[in-house]
Short mmCIF file of C-alpha atoms in Angstrom, two decimals:
data_model
loop_
_atom_site.label_atom_id
_atom_site.label_comp_id
_atom_site.label_asym_id
_atom_site.label_seq_id
_atom_site.Cartn_x
_atom_site.Cartn_y
_atom_site.Cartn_z
CA MET A 19 0.00 0.00 0.00
CA ALA A 20 2.85 2.38 0.81
CA GLU A 21 4.27 1.94 -2.67
CA GLN A 22 0.90 2.83 -4.18
CA ASN A 23 1.06 6.18 -2.41
CA LYS A 24 4.62 7.13 -3.33
CA VAL A 25 4.62 10.74 -4.49
CA ILE A 26 7.61 12.83 -5.53
CA LEU A 27 7.47 16.48 -6.54
CA HIS A 28 10.31 17.91 -8.61
CA GLY A 29 10.37 21.67 -8.19
CA MET A 30 12.29 24.89 -7.76
CA TRP A 31 11.87 26.98 -4.63
CA ALA A 32 10.70 30.19 -6.33
CA SER A 33 8.44 28.74 -9.02
CA PRO A 34 4.81 29.88 -8.64
CA PHE A 35 3.79 26.82 -10.66
CA VAL A 36 5.46 24.54 -8.13
CA LYS A 37 4.00 26.47 -5.19
CA ARG A 38 0.43 25.87 -6.32
CA VAL A 39 1.11 22.12 -6.46
CA GLU A 40 2.66 22.19 -2.98
CA MET A 41 -0.45 23.93 -1.64
CA ALA A 42 -2.73 21.34 -3.21
CA LEU A 43 -0.74 18.41 -1.81
CA LYS A 44 -0.75 19.95 1.66
CA LEU A 45 -4.46 20.72 1.53
CA LYS A 46 -5.22 17.12 0.55
CA GLY A 47 -2.91 15.81 3.27
CA ILE A 48 -0.78 13.88 0.77
CA SER A 49 2.68 12.84 1.94
CA TYR A 50 5.33 13.51 -0.68
CA GLU A 51 9.06 13.75 -1.23
CA TYR A 52 10.32 17.06 -2.57
CA VAL A 53 13.28 17.25 -4.98
CA GLU A 54 14.78 20.70 -5.56
CA GLU A 55 15.95 21.13 -9.15
CA ASP A 56 18.72 23.37 -10.43
CA LEU A 57 17.19 24.66 -13.65
CA ALA A 58 20.60 25.78 -14.89
CA ASN A 59 21.83 22.21 -14.56
CA LYS A 60 18.78 20.00 -14.98
CA SER A 61 18.91 16.57 -13.44
CA ASP A 62 18.66 13.34 -15.38
CA SER A 63 15.44 12.62 -13.50
CA LEU A 64 13.83 15.87 -14.62
CA LEU A 65 14.81 15.25 -18.22
CA LYS A 66 13.53 11.68 -17.95
CA TYR A 67 10.17 12.59 -16.46
CA ASN A 68 9.55 15.72 -18.54
CA PRO A 69 11.40 15.25 -21.84
CA VAL A 70 8.99 17.53 -23.73
CA TYR A 71 9.19 20.78 -21.73
CA LYS A 72 12.14 19.97 -19.46
CA LYS A 73 10.80 22.14 -16.64
CA VAL A 74 9.15 22.00 -13.22
CA PRO A 75 6.83 21.09 -11.66
CA VAL A 76 6.80 17.36 -12.24
CA LEU A 77 4.70 15.12 -10.04
CA VAL A 78 5.78 11.48 -10.00
CA HIS A 79 3.14 9.13 -8.65
CA ASN A 80 4.23 5.49 -8.52
CA GLU A 81 6.85 6.17 -11.22
CA LYS A 82 4.24 7.79 -13.48
CA ALA A 83 5.05 11.39 -14.31
CA ILE A 84 2.47 14.16 -14.61
CA VAL A 85 3.60 17.57 -15.88
CA GLU A 86 2.16 21.08 -16.20
CA SER A 87 0.79 22.55 -12.99
CA LEU A 88 -2.88 22.84 -13.97
CA VAL A 89 -2.88 19.25 -15.21
CA ILE A 90 -1.19 18.15 -11.99
CA LEU A 91 -3.77 19.95 -9.84
CA GLU A 92 -6.67 18.23 -11.54
CA TYR A 93 -4.86 14.89 -11.39
CA ILE A 94 -4.43 15.31 -7.63
CA ASP A 95 -8.12 16.13 -7.22
CA GLU A 96 -9.25 13.16 -9.29
CA THR A 97 -6.82 10.67 -7.76
CA TRP A 98 -7.11 11.52 -4.06
CA LYS A 99 -10.83 11.88 -3.49
CA ASP A 100 -10.56 12.16 0.28
CA GLY A 101 -10.17 15.59 1.77
CA PRO A 102 -11.21 18.98 0.36
CA LYS A 103 -12.12 19.24 -3.31
CA LEU A 104 -9.80 21.34 -5.45
CA MET A 105 -12.38 21.89 -8.19
CA PRO A 106 -16.05 22.87 -7.75
CA ASN A 107 -18.63 20.09 -8.02
CA ASP A 108 -20.94 22.17 -10.17
CA PRO A 109 -20.04 21.79 -13.90
CA TYR A 110 -20.55 25.48 -14.66
CA LYS A 111 -18.46 26.58 -11.69
CA ARG A 112 -15.79 24.08 -12.72
CA ALA A 113 -15.76 25.50 -16.24
CA GLN A 114 -15.47 29.02 -14.82
CA ALA A 115 -12.55 27.98 -12.62
CA ARG A 116 -10.72 26.44 -15.57
CA PHE A 117 -11.33 29.53 -17.72
CA TRP A 118 -10.04 32.01 -15.14
CA CYS A 119 -7.06 29.82 -14.26
CA LYS A 120 -6.05 29.90 -17.92
CA PHE A 121 -6.66 33.65 -18.10
CA ILE A 122 -4.45 34.32 -15.09
CA GLU A 123 -1.73 32.01 -16.37
CA GLU A 124 -1.69 33.18 -19.98
CA LYS A 125 -2.72 36.85 -19.79
CA VAL A 126 -2.20 38.31 -16.32
CA LEU A 127 1.16 36.63 -15.67
CA GLU A 128 2.47 37.93 -19.00
CA ASN A 129 1.87 41.54 -17.99
CA VAL A 130 3.17 41.11 -14.45
CA LEU A 131 6.45 39.88 -15.93
CA LEU A 132 6.54 42.82 -18.34
CA VAL A 133 6.13 45.26 -15.47
CA VAL A 134 9.01 43.61 -13.63
CA LYS A 135 11.28 43.51 -16.69
CA THR A 136 10.70 47.00 -18.13
CA ASP A 137 11.12 50.64 -17.23
CA GLY A 138 9.88 54.03 -18.39
CA GLU A 139 7.25 54.16 -21.13
CA ALA A 140 7.38 50.42 -21.72
CA GLN A 141 6.64 49.77 -18.06
CA GLN A 142 3.80 52.28 -18.00
CA LYS A 143 2.25 50.55 -21.00
CA ALA A 144 2.63 47.17 -19.30
CA ILE A 145 1.02 48.53 -16.11
CA SER A 146 -1.90 49.95 -18.09
CA GLU A 147 -2.44 46.63 -19.87
CA LEU A 148 -2.16 44.76 -16.58
CA TYR A 149 -4.85 46.94 -15.00
CA GLU A 150 -7.12 46.26 -17.98
CA LYS A 151 -6.74 42.52 -17.47
CA LEU A 152 -7.19 42.81 -13.72
CA SER A 153 -10.41 44.75 -14.37
CA LEU A 154 -11.66 41.80 -16.41
CA LEU A 155 -10.62 39.43 -13.65
CA GLU A 156 -12.36 41.65 -11.07
CA ASP A 157 -15.63 41.46 -13.00
CA GLY A 158 -15.19 37.72 -13.51
CA MET A 159 -14.67 37.10 -9.81
CA LYS A 160 -17.75 39.17 -8.92
CA ASN A 161 -19.71 36.63 -10.93
CA TYR A 162 -17.74 33.64 -9.64
CA PHE A 163 -18.18 34.64 -5.99
CA GLU A 164 -21.76 35.73 -6.69
CA GLY A 165 -21.13 39.28 -5.54
CA GLN A 166 -19.93 38.27 -2.08
CA ASN A 167 -16.45 39.37 -1.06
CA PRO A 168 -14.48 36.24 -0.08
CA SER A 169 -13.23 36.02 3.50
CA ALA A 170 -10.71 33.76 5.18
CA ASP A 171 -13.34 31.95 7.24
CA LYS A 172 -15.69 31.27 4.31
CA ILE A 173 -13.51 30.62 1.28
CA ASN A 174 -13.22 27.05 -0.01
CA SER A 175 -9.63 26.92 -1.18
CA GLY A 176 -9.00 25.18 -4.47
CA VAL A 177 -7.28 25.33 -7.84
CA LEU A 178 -8.37 28.86 -8.76
CA ASP A 179 -7.29 30.24 -5.38
CA PHE A 180 -3.90 28.56 -5.66
CA VAL A 181 -3.31 29.83 -9.20
CA PHE A 182 -4.22 33.37 -8.12
CA ILE A 183 -2.14 33.37 -4.95
CA SER A 184 0.87 31.74 -6.62
CA LEU A 185 1.11 34.89 -8.75
CA PHE A 186 0.14 37.59 -6.25
CA GLY A 187 1.10 36.02 -2.93
CA THR A 188 4.47 37.77 -3.23
CA TYR A 189 2.78 41.17 -3.63
CA LYS A 190 4.95 42.82 -0.97
CA ALA A 191 8.14 41.84 -2.78
CA GLN A 192 6.65 42.88 -6.13
CA GLU A 193 5.75 46.31 -4.76
CA GLU A 194 9.20 46.73 -3.21
CA VAL A 195 11.04 45.90 -6.45
CA VAL A 196 8.93 47.73 -9.05
CA GLY A 197 7.27 50.37 -6.87
CA VAL A 198 3.82 49.45 -8.16
CA LYS A 199 0.86 48.19 -6.17
CA PHE A 200 -0.87 45.77 -8.50
CA ILE A 201 -4.04 45.02 -6.54
CA GLU A 202 -5.30 48.13 -4.76
CA ALA A 203 -8.36 47.90 -2.53
CA GLU A 204 -9.93 50.98 -4.10
CA LYS A 205 -9.35 49.91 -7.69
CA PHE A 206 -10.02 46.16 -7.36
CA PRO A 207 -12.04 45.57 -4.17
CA MET A 208 -13.04 42.01 -5.05
CA LEU A 209 -9.51 40.94 -5.96
CA PHE A 210 -8.12 42.64 -2.86
CA SER A 211 -10.59 40.83 -0.59
CA TRP A 212 -9.77 37.57 -2.35
CA LEU A 213 -6.03 38.13 -1.93
CA MET A 214 -6.36 38.98 1.76
CA ALA A 215 -8.54 35.91 2.33
CA VAL A 216 -6.29 33.42 0.55
CA VAL A 217 -3.06 34.57 2.22
CA GLU A 218 -4.60 33.56 5.55
CA ILE A 219 -5.17 29.93 4.52
CA SER A 220 -2.82 27.69 6.50
CA VAL A 221 -1.41 25.75 3.52
CA VAL A 222 -0.76 29.03 1.72
CA LYS A 223 1.14 30.35 4.72
CA GLU A 224 3.18 27.14 4.87
CA ALA A 225 4.14 27.42 1.21
CA SER A 226 4.80 31.17 1.21
CA LEU A 227 8.16 32.38 -0.03
CA PRO A 228 10.58 34.35 2.19
CA ASN A 229 10.19 38.01 1.30
CA ASP A 230 13.93 38.79 1.28
CA ARG A 231 14.75 35.92 -1.10
CA THR A 232 11.84 36.87 -3.35
CA VAL A 233 12.97 40.50 -3.46
CA GLY A 234 16.48 39.36 -4.37
CA LEU A 235 15.22 37.11 -7.16
CA LEU A 236 12.91 39.76 -8.62
CA GLN A 237 15.70 42.34 -8.52
CA PHE A 238 18.00 39.91 -10.32
CA ILE A 239 15.37 39.23 -13.01
CA ARG A 240 14.65 42.94 -13.40
CA ASN A 241 18.29 44.02 -13.55
CA LYS A 242 19.14 41.28 -16.03
CA ALA A 243 16.23 42.25 -18.30
CA LEU A 244 17.01 45.97 -18.15
CA THR A 245 20.71 45.42 -18.77
CA SER A 246 20.02 43.23 -21.81
CA THR A 247 17.90 45.99 -23.41
CA GLU A 248 20.55 48.69 -23.01
CA VAL A 249 22.29 49.78 -26.17
#
């Protein structure tokens, strides 16, 4: 029986995609072994288990590899049925969750990275585009949460919460490095309430990144990007 429950997670400490998987495993109460990967010198195991994308996270369950964080999250939910559900039971709610997860991952993340990696006019353009996408997300979450601001004592944590917090859980470090407050209470009240609720979830706290290390990493990414664009 123990062998049937053998779970290994290959990750990298700062990856938001890995963090969301960690949160899901902890919420479900799944015991797992964690393997830290050096993405500059990828291990043979990582290349073996994810030969297509060669990146983290990779979840290995009984020697079977599952890759891509959103796929992994749904696999966890479907495989370990005990414990809290990661996806809504209602088909429409489930479809909404999938849609907004994809939106955050493909659209919002893109602009957050642009804000971090740019300066001057390019950064202002990226900030403007980010606010446009956050406005869409704000309206979407008003519908998803049925107009009720989420609170720490009422929220049912799941895939959508983990995708959202994996991007904005480091908001203090993001603000310190780029000097921009992405989710302001006045501008995005629903998103702000959601953010404040999710950061209080115990598994989110356990998986949170140290602020000083996050600041250092973001500064490195920003400086490298700005230096590479200099003539």
